[in-house]
């Protein structure tokens, strides 16, 4: 199973659209995960139309219309892997321990908010992934998203993709 992870797209406030390479990855993926801060319902509609399966949550920059359509936390099992998605996890200090306590029955936690790519493992084996942002890199050298595969309950081939403007 092929996954694409993204967050903090902020369309159309930070960009008119997500970059072409991310759209191509979305269209090729079996499952797309968006960890919040869509900003506009049109992007949710476009990703829904262009993906096989979309799992998303709302973020702090998402208004009432998006909050009515998306949960604050999503939980799903993908090919045996227990996944949770949330926008915000709090400060980076203590994140692994805090998230392991909040999500004790999860193998993978996908989150956003910081626009900073993150890939760590908490005590007990919880994997934490933040794909960064494909449109608003802030202090990061590149805009980013993540691709990965899941097979028989295991996450593999996790790759951070760096996007260039152009």
PDB file of C-alpha atoms in Angstrom:
ATOM      1  CA  UNK A   1       0.000   0.000   0.000  1.00  0.00           C
ATOM      2  CA  UNK A   2       1.447   3.358  -1.090  1.00  0.00           C
ATOM      3  CA  UNK A   3       0.949   6.366   1.184  1.00  0.00           C
ATOM      4  CA  UNK A   4       1.409  10.095   0.711  1.00  0.00           C
ATOM      5  CA  UNK A   5       1.555  12.303   3.810  1.00  0.00           C
ATOM      6  CA  UNK A   6       1.083  16.053   3.656  1.00  0.00           C
ATOM      7  CA  UNK A   7      -0.002  18.901   5.926  1.00  0.00           C
ATOM      8  CA  UNK A   8      -0.045  22.672   6.185  1.00  0.00           C
ATOM      9  CA  UNK A   9      -0.936  23.303   2.565  1.00  0.00           C
ATOM     10  CA  UNK A  10      -2.535  26.684   3.373  1.00  0.00           C
ATOM     11  CA  UNK A  11      -4.120  26.958  -0.097  1.00  0.00           C
ATOM     12  CA  UNK A  12      -4.861  29.609  -1.324  1.00  0.00           C
ATOM     13  CA  UNK A  13      -3.255  31.817   1.354  1.00  0.00           C
ATOM     14  CA  UNK A  14       0.355  30.595   0.989  1.00  0.00           C
ATOM     15  CA  UNK A  15       0.114  29.173  -2.539  1.00  0.00           C
ATOM     16  CA  UNK A  16      -2.453  29.010  -5.334  1.00  0.00           C
ATOM     17  CA  UNK A  17      -2.241  25.227  -5.404  1.00  0.00           C
ATOM     18  CA  UNK A  18      -0.085  22.358  -4.181  1.00  0.00           C
ATOM     19  CA  UNK A  19       2.967  21.674  -6.372  1.00  0.00           C
ATOM     20  CA  UNK A  20       2.626  19.394  -9.403  1.00  0.00           C
ATOM     21  CA  UNK A  21       4.924  16.658  -8.032  1.00  0.00           C
ATOM     22  CA  UNK A  22       2.710  16.351  -4.960  1.00  0.00           C
ATOM     23  CA  UNK A  23      -0.423  16.096  -7.135  1.00  0.00           C
ATOM     24  CA  UNK A  24       1.271  13.326  -9.121  1.00  0.00           C
ATOM     25  CA  UNK A  25       2.149  11.494  -5.900  1.00  0.00           C
ATOM     26  CA  UNK A  26      -1.426  11.931  -4.621  1.00  0.00           C
ATOM     27  CA  UNK A  27      -2.866  10.463  -7.813  1.00  0.00           C
ATOM     28  CA  UNK A  28      -0.480   7.469  -7.651  1.00  0.00           C
ATOM     29  CA  UNK A  29      -1.016   6.726  -3.943  1.00  0.00           C
ATOM     30  CA  UNK A  30      -3.423   4.227  -2.472  1.00  0.00           C
ATOM     31  CA  UNK A  31      -4.004   6.460   0.559  1.00  0.00           C
ATOM     32  CA  UNK A  32      -3.394  10.182   1.088  1.00  0.00           C
ATOM     33  CA  UNK A  33      -3.130  11.577   4.624  1.00  0.00           C
ATOM     34  CA  UNK A  34      -3.510  15.329   5.245  1.00  0.00           C
ATOM     35  CA  UNK A  35      -2.725  16.506   8.781  1.00  0.00           C
ATOM     36  CA  UNK A  36      -4.604  19.810   8.700  1.00  0.00           C
ATOM     37  CA  UNK A  37      -4.366  23.472   7.774  1.00  0.00           C
ATOM     38  CA  UNK A  38      -6.053  23.127   4.399  1.00  0.00           C
ATOM     39  CA  UNK A  39      -7.498  26.678   4.741  1.00  0.00           C
ATOM     40  CA  UNK A  40     -10.058  26.301   1.922  1.00  0.00           C
ATOM     41  CA  UNK A  41     -12.689  23.665   1.184  1.00  0.00           C
ATOM     42  CA  UNK A  42     -11.799  23.723  -2.518  1.00  0.00           C
ATOM     43  CA  UNK A  43      -8.513  21.937  -1.769  1.00  0.00           C
ATOM     44  CA  UNK A  44     -10.314  19.274   0.269  1.00  0.00           C
ATOM     45  CA  UNK A  45     -12.685  18.758  -2.675  1.00  0.00           C
ATOM     46  CA  UNK A  46      -9.804  18.578  -5.165  1.00  0.00           C
ATOM     47  CA  UNK A  47      -7.816  16.089  -3.060  1.00  0.00           C
ATOM     48  CA  UNK A  48     -10.927  13.988  -2.536  1.00  0.00           C
ATOM     49  CA  UNK A  49     -11.500  13.895  -6.299  1.00  0.00           C
ATOM     50  CA  UNK A  50      -7.873  13.155  -7.181  1.00  0.00           C
ATOM     51  CA  UNK A  51      -7.069  10.528  -4.539  1.00  0.00           C
ATOM     52  CA  UNK A  52      -8.181   6.924  -4.187  1.00  0.00           C
ATOM     53  CA  UNK A  53      -8.663   7.350  -0.440  1.00  0.00           C
ATOM     54  CA  UNK A  54      -8.208  10.483   1.638  1.00  0.00           C
ATOM     55  CA  UNK A  55      -7.810  10.667   5.408  1.00  0.00           C
ATOM     56  CA  UNK A  56      -7.732  14.180   6.807  1.00  0.00           C
ATOM     57  CA  UNK A  57      -8.155  16.296   9.909  1.00  0.00           C
ATOM     58  CA  UNK A  58      -8.670  19.985  10.474  1.00  0.00           C
ATOM     59  CA  UNK A  59      -5.969  22.326  11.728  1.00  0.00           C
ATOM     60  CA  UNK A  60      -5.905  25.572  13.672  1.00  0.00           C
ATOM     61  CA  UNK A  61      -6.193  27.632  10.453  1.00  0.00           C
ATOM     62  CA  UNK A  62      -9.253  25.756   9.209  1.00  0.00           C
ATOM     63  CA  UNK A  63     -12.594  27.492   9.649  1.00  0.00           C
ATOM     64  CA  UNK A  64     -16.076  26.231  10.472  1.00  0.00           C
ATOM     65  CA  UNK A  65     -16.784  24.744   7.025  1.00  0.00           C
ATOM     66  CA  UNK A  66     -13.715  22.479   7.113  1.00  0.00           C
ATOM     67  CA  UNK A  67     -14.268  21.641  10.778  1.00  0.00           C
ATOM     68  CA  UNK A  68     -17.779  20.494   9.900  1.00  0.00           C
ATOM     69  CA  UNK A  69     -16.361  18.056   7.334  1.00  0.00           C
ATOM     70  CA  UNK A  70     -13.211  16.815   9.072  1.00  0.00           C
ATOM     71  CA  UNK A  71     -12.420  15.420  12.533  1.00  0.00           C
ATOM     72  CA  UNK A  72      -9.847  16.819  14.934  1.00  0.00           C
ATOM     73  CA  UNK A  73      -8.298  13.332  15.193  1.00  0.00           C
ATOM     74  CA  UNK A  74      -8.624  10.537  12.641  1.00  0.00           C
ATOM     75  CA  UNK A  75      -7.910   6.891  13.433  1.00  0.00           C
ATOM     76  CA  UNK A  76      -7.696   4.156  10.822  1.00  0.00           C
ATOM     77  CA  UNK A  77      -6.121   0.761  10.286  1.00  0.00           C
ATOM     78  CA  UNK A  78      -4.221   0.443   7.004  1.00  0.00           C
ATOM     79  CA  UNK A  79      -3.086  -3.048   6.038  1.00  0.00           C
ATOM     80  CA  UNK A  80      -2.708  -3.900   9.731  1.00  0.00           C
ATOM     81  CA  UNK A  81      -0.931  -0.641  10.703  1.00  0.00           C
ATOM     82  CA  UNK A  82      -2.812   1.397  13.326  1.00  0.00           C
ATOM     83  CA  UNK A  83      -2.638   5.054  12.287  1.00  0.00           C
ATOM     84  CA  UNK A  84      -3.764   8.280  13.955  1.00  0.00           C
ATOM     85  CA  UNK A  85      -3.714  11.732  12.397  1.00  0.00           C
ATOM     86  CA  UNK A  86      -3.830  15.027  14.301  1.00  0.00           C
ATOM     87  CA  UNK A  87      -2.748  18.548  13.425  1.00  0.00           C
ATOM     88  CA  UNK A  88      -1.014  19.710  16.576  1.00  0.00           C
ATOM     89  CA  UNK A  89       1.049  17.772  19.131  1.00  0.00           C
ATOM     90  CA  UNK A  90       2.395  20.629  21.261  1.00  0.00           C
ATOM     91  CA  UNK A  91       6.012  21.634  21.868  1.00  0.00           C
ATOM     92  CA  UNK A  92       8.828  19.560  20.412  1.00  0.00           C
ATOM     93  CA  UNK A  93      10.298  19.009  23.886  1.00  0.00           C
ATOM     94  CA  UNK A  94       8.744  15.859  25.281  1.00  0.00           C
ATOM     95  CA  UNK A  95       6.718  15.184  22.113  1.00  0.00           C
ATOM     96  CA  UNK A  96       7.516  11.462  21.870  1.00  0.00           C
ATOM     97  CA  UNK A  97       6.614  10.684  25.486  1.00  0.00           C
ATOM     98  CA  UNK A  98       3.487  12.868  25.372  1.00  0.00           C
ATOM     99  CA  UNK A  99       2.225  11.335  22.117  1.00  0.00           C
ATOM    100  CA  UNK A 100       2.947   7.788  23.292  1.00  0.00           C
ATOM    101  CA  UNK A 101       0.739   8.490  26.329  1.00  0.00           C
ATOM    102  CA  UNK A 102      -2.021  10.081  24.215  1.00  0.00           C
ATOM    103  CA  UNK A 103      -1.967   7.394  21.508  1.00  0.00           C
ATOM    104  CA  UNK A 104      -1.040   4.123  23.273  1.00  0.00           C
ATOM    105  CA  UNK A 105      -2.895   1.942  20.755  1.00  0.00           C
ATOM    106  CA  UNK A 106      -1.312   3.426  17.604  1.00  0.00           C
ATOM    107  CA  UNK A 107       1.694   2.387  15.496  1.00  0.00           C
ATOM    108  CA  UNK A 108       1.990   5.618  13.468  1.00  0.00           C
ATOM    109  CA  UNK A 109       1.044   9.192  14.337  1.00  0.00           C
ATOM    110  CA  UNK A 110       0.971  11.700  11.473  1.00  0.00           C
ATOM    111  CA  UNK A 111       0.905  15.352  12.529  1.00  0.00           C
ATOM    112  CA  UNK A 112       1.504  18.839  11.167  1.00  0.00           C
ATOM    113  CA  UNK A 113       1.410  22.425  12.457  1.00  0.00           C
ATOM    114  CA  UNK A 114       5.131  23.226  12.712  1.00  0.00           C
ATOM    115  CA  UNK A 115       5.927  23.014   8.959  1.00  0.00           C
ATOM    116  CA  UNK A 116       9.062  21.171  10.106  1.00  0.00           C
ATOM    117  CA  UNK A 117       9.612  17.592   8.891  1.00  0.00           C
ATOM    118  CA  UNK A 118       9.823  15.158  11.797  1.00  0.00           C
ATOM    119  CA  UNK A 119      10.585  11.436  11.963  1.00  0.00           C
ATOM    120  CA  UNK A 120      11.132   9.891  15.379  1.00  0.00           C
ATOM    121  CA  UNK A 121      10.096   6.895  17.430  1.00  0.00           C
ATOM    122  CA  UNK A 122       8.572   7.147  20.889  1.00  0.00           C
ATOM    123  CA  UNK A 123       9.117   4.715  23.756  1.00  0.00           C
ATOM    124  CA  UNK A 124       7.029   1.652  23.005  1.00  0.00           C
ATOM    125  CA  UNK A 125       7.529   1.970  19.247  1.00  0.00           C
ATOM    126  CA  UNK A 126       5.096   4.714  18.188  1.00  0.00           C
ATOM    127  CA  UNK A 127       6.462   6.307  14.975  1.00  0.00           C
ATOM    128  CA  UNK A 128       5.853  10.046  14.646  1.00  0.00           C
ATOM    129  CA  UNK A 129       5.919  11.632  11.190  1.00  0.00           C
ATOM    130  CA  UNK A 130       5.403  15.249  10.218  1.00  0.00           C
ATOM    131  CA  UNK A 131       5.638  15.799   6.446  1.00  0.00           C
ATOM    132  CA  UNK A 132       6.419  19.511   6.759  1.00  0.00           C
ATOM    133  CA  UNK A 133       4.636  21.746   4.264  1.00  0.00           C
ATOM    134  CA  UNK A 134       4.594  21.533   0.457  1.00  0.00           C
ATOM    135  CA  UNK A 135       3.746  25.237   0.113  1.00  0.00           C
ATOM    136  CA  UNK A 136       5.027  27.185   3.134  1.00  0.00           C
ATOM    137  CA  UNK A 137       8.501  26.051   4.152  1.00  0.00           C
ATOM    138  CA  UNK A 138       8.992  28.874   6.659  1.00  0.00           C
ATOM    139  CA  UNK A 139      12.508  28.440   8.103  1.00  0.00           C
ATOM    140  CA  UNK A 140      13.106  25.097   6.363  1.00  0.00           C
ATOM    141  CA  UNK A 141      15.392  24.862   3.325  1.00  0.00           C
ATOM    142  CA  UNK A 142      12.712  23.085   1.245  1.00  0.00           C
ATOM    143  CA  UNK A 143       8.993  22.586   0.979  1.00  0.00           C
ATOM    144  CA  UNK A 144       8.293  18.894   1.670  1.00  0.00           C
ATOM    145  CA  UNK A 145       5.950  15.929   1.815  1.00  0.00           C
ATOM    146  CA  UNK A 146       6.458  12.244   2.729  1.00  0.00           C
ATOM    147  CA  UNK A 147       5.787   9.011   0.873  1.00  0.00           C
ATOM    148  CA  UNK A 148       5.850   5.564   2.450  1.00  0.00           C
ATOM    149  CA  UNK A 149       4.606   2.030   2.000  1.00  0.00           C
ATOM    150  CA  UNK A 150       2.700  -0.251   4.339  1.00  0.00           C
ATOM    151  CA  UNK A 151       2.836  -4.015   4.097  1.00  0.00           C
ATOM    152  CA  UNK A 152       1.467  -6.530   6.600  1.00  0.00           C
ATOM    153  CA  UNK A 153       1.202  -3.951   9.364  1.00  0.00           C
ATOM    154  CA  UNK A 154       4.678  -2.503   8.876  1.00  0.00           C
ATOM    155  CA  UNK A 155       5.692   0.935   7.693  1.00  0.00           C
ATOM    156  CA  UNK A 156       8.557   0.916   5.175  1.00  0.00           C
ATOM    157  CA  UNK A 157      10.271   3.015   2.529  1.00  0.00           C
ATOM    158  CA  UNK A 158       9.616   6.310   4.326  1.00  0.00           C
ATOM    159  CA  UNK A 159      10.967   9.097   2.126  1.00  0.00           C
ATOM    160  CA  UNK A 160      10.979  12.846   2.659  1.00  0.00           C
ATOM    161  CA  UNK A 161      10.500  14.579  -0.706  1.00  0.00           C
ATOM    162  CA  UNK A 162      11.964  18.034  -1.188  1.00  0.00           C
ATOM    163  CA  UNK A 163      10.112  20.320  -3.553  1.00  0.00           C
ATOM    164  CA  UNK A 164      11.669  23.144  -5.498  1.00  0.00           C
ATOM    165  CA  UNK A 165       9.930  26.215  -6.751  1.00  0.00           C
ATOM    166  CA  UNK A 166       9.526  26.558 -10.424  1.00  0.00           C
TER     167      UNK A 166
END
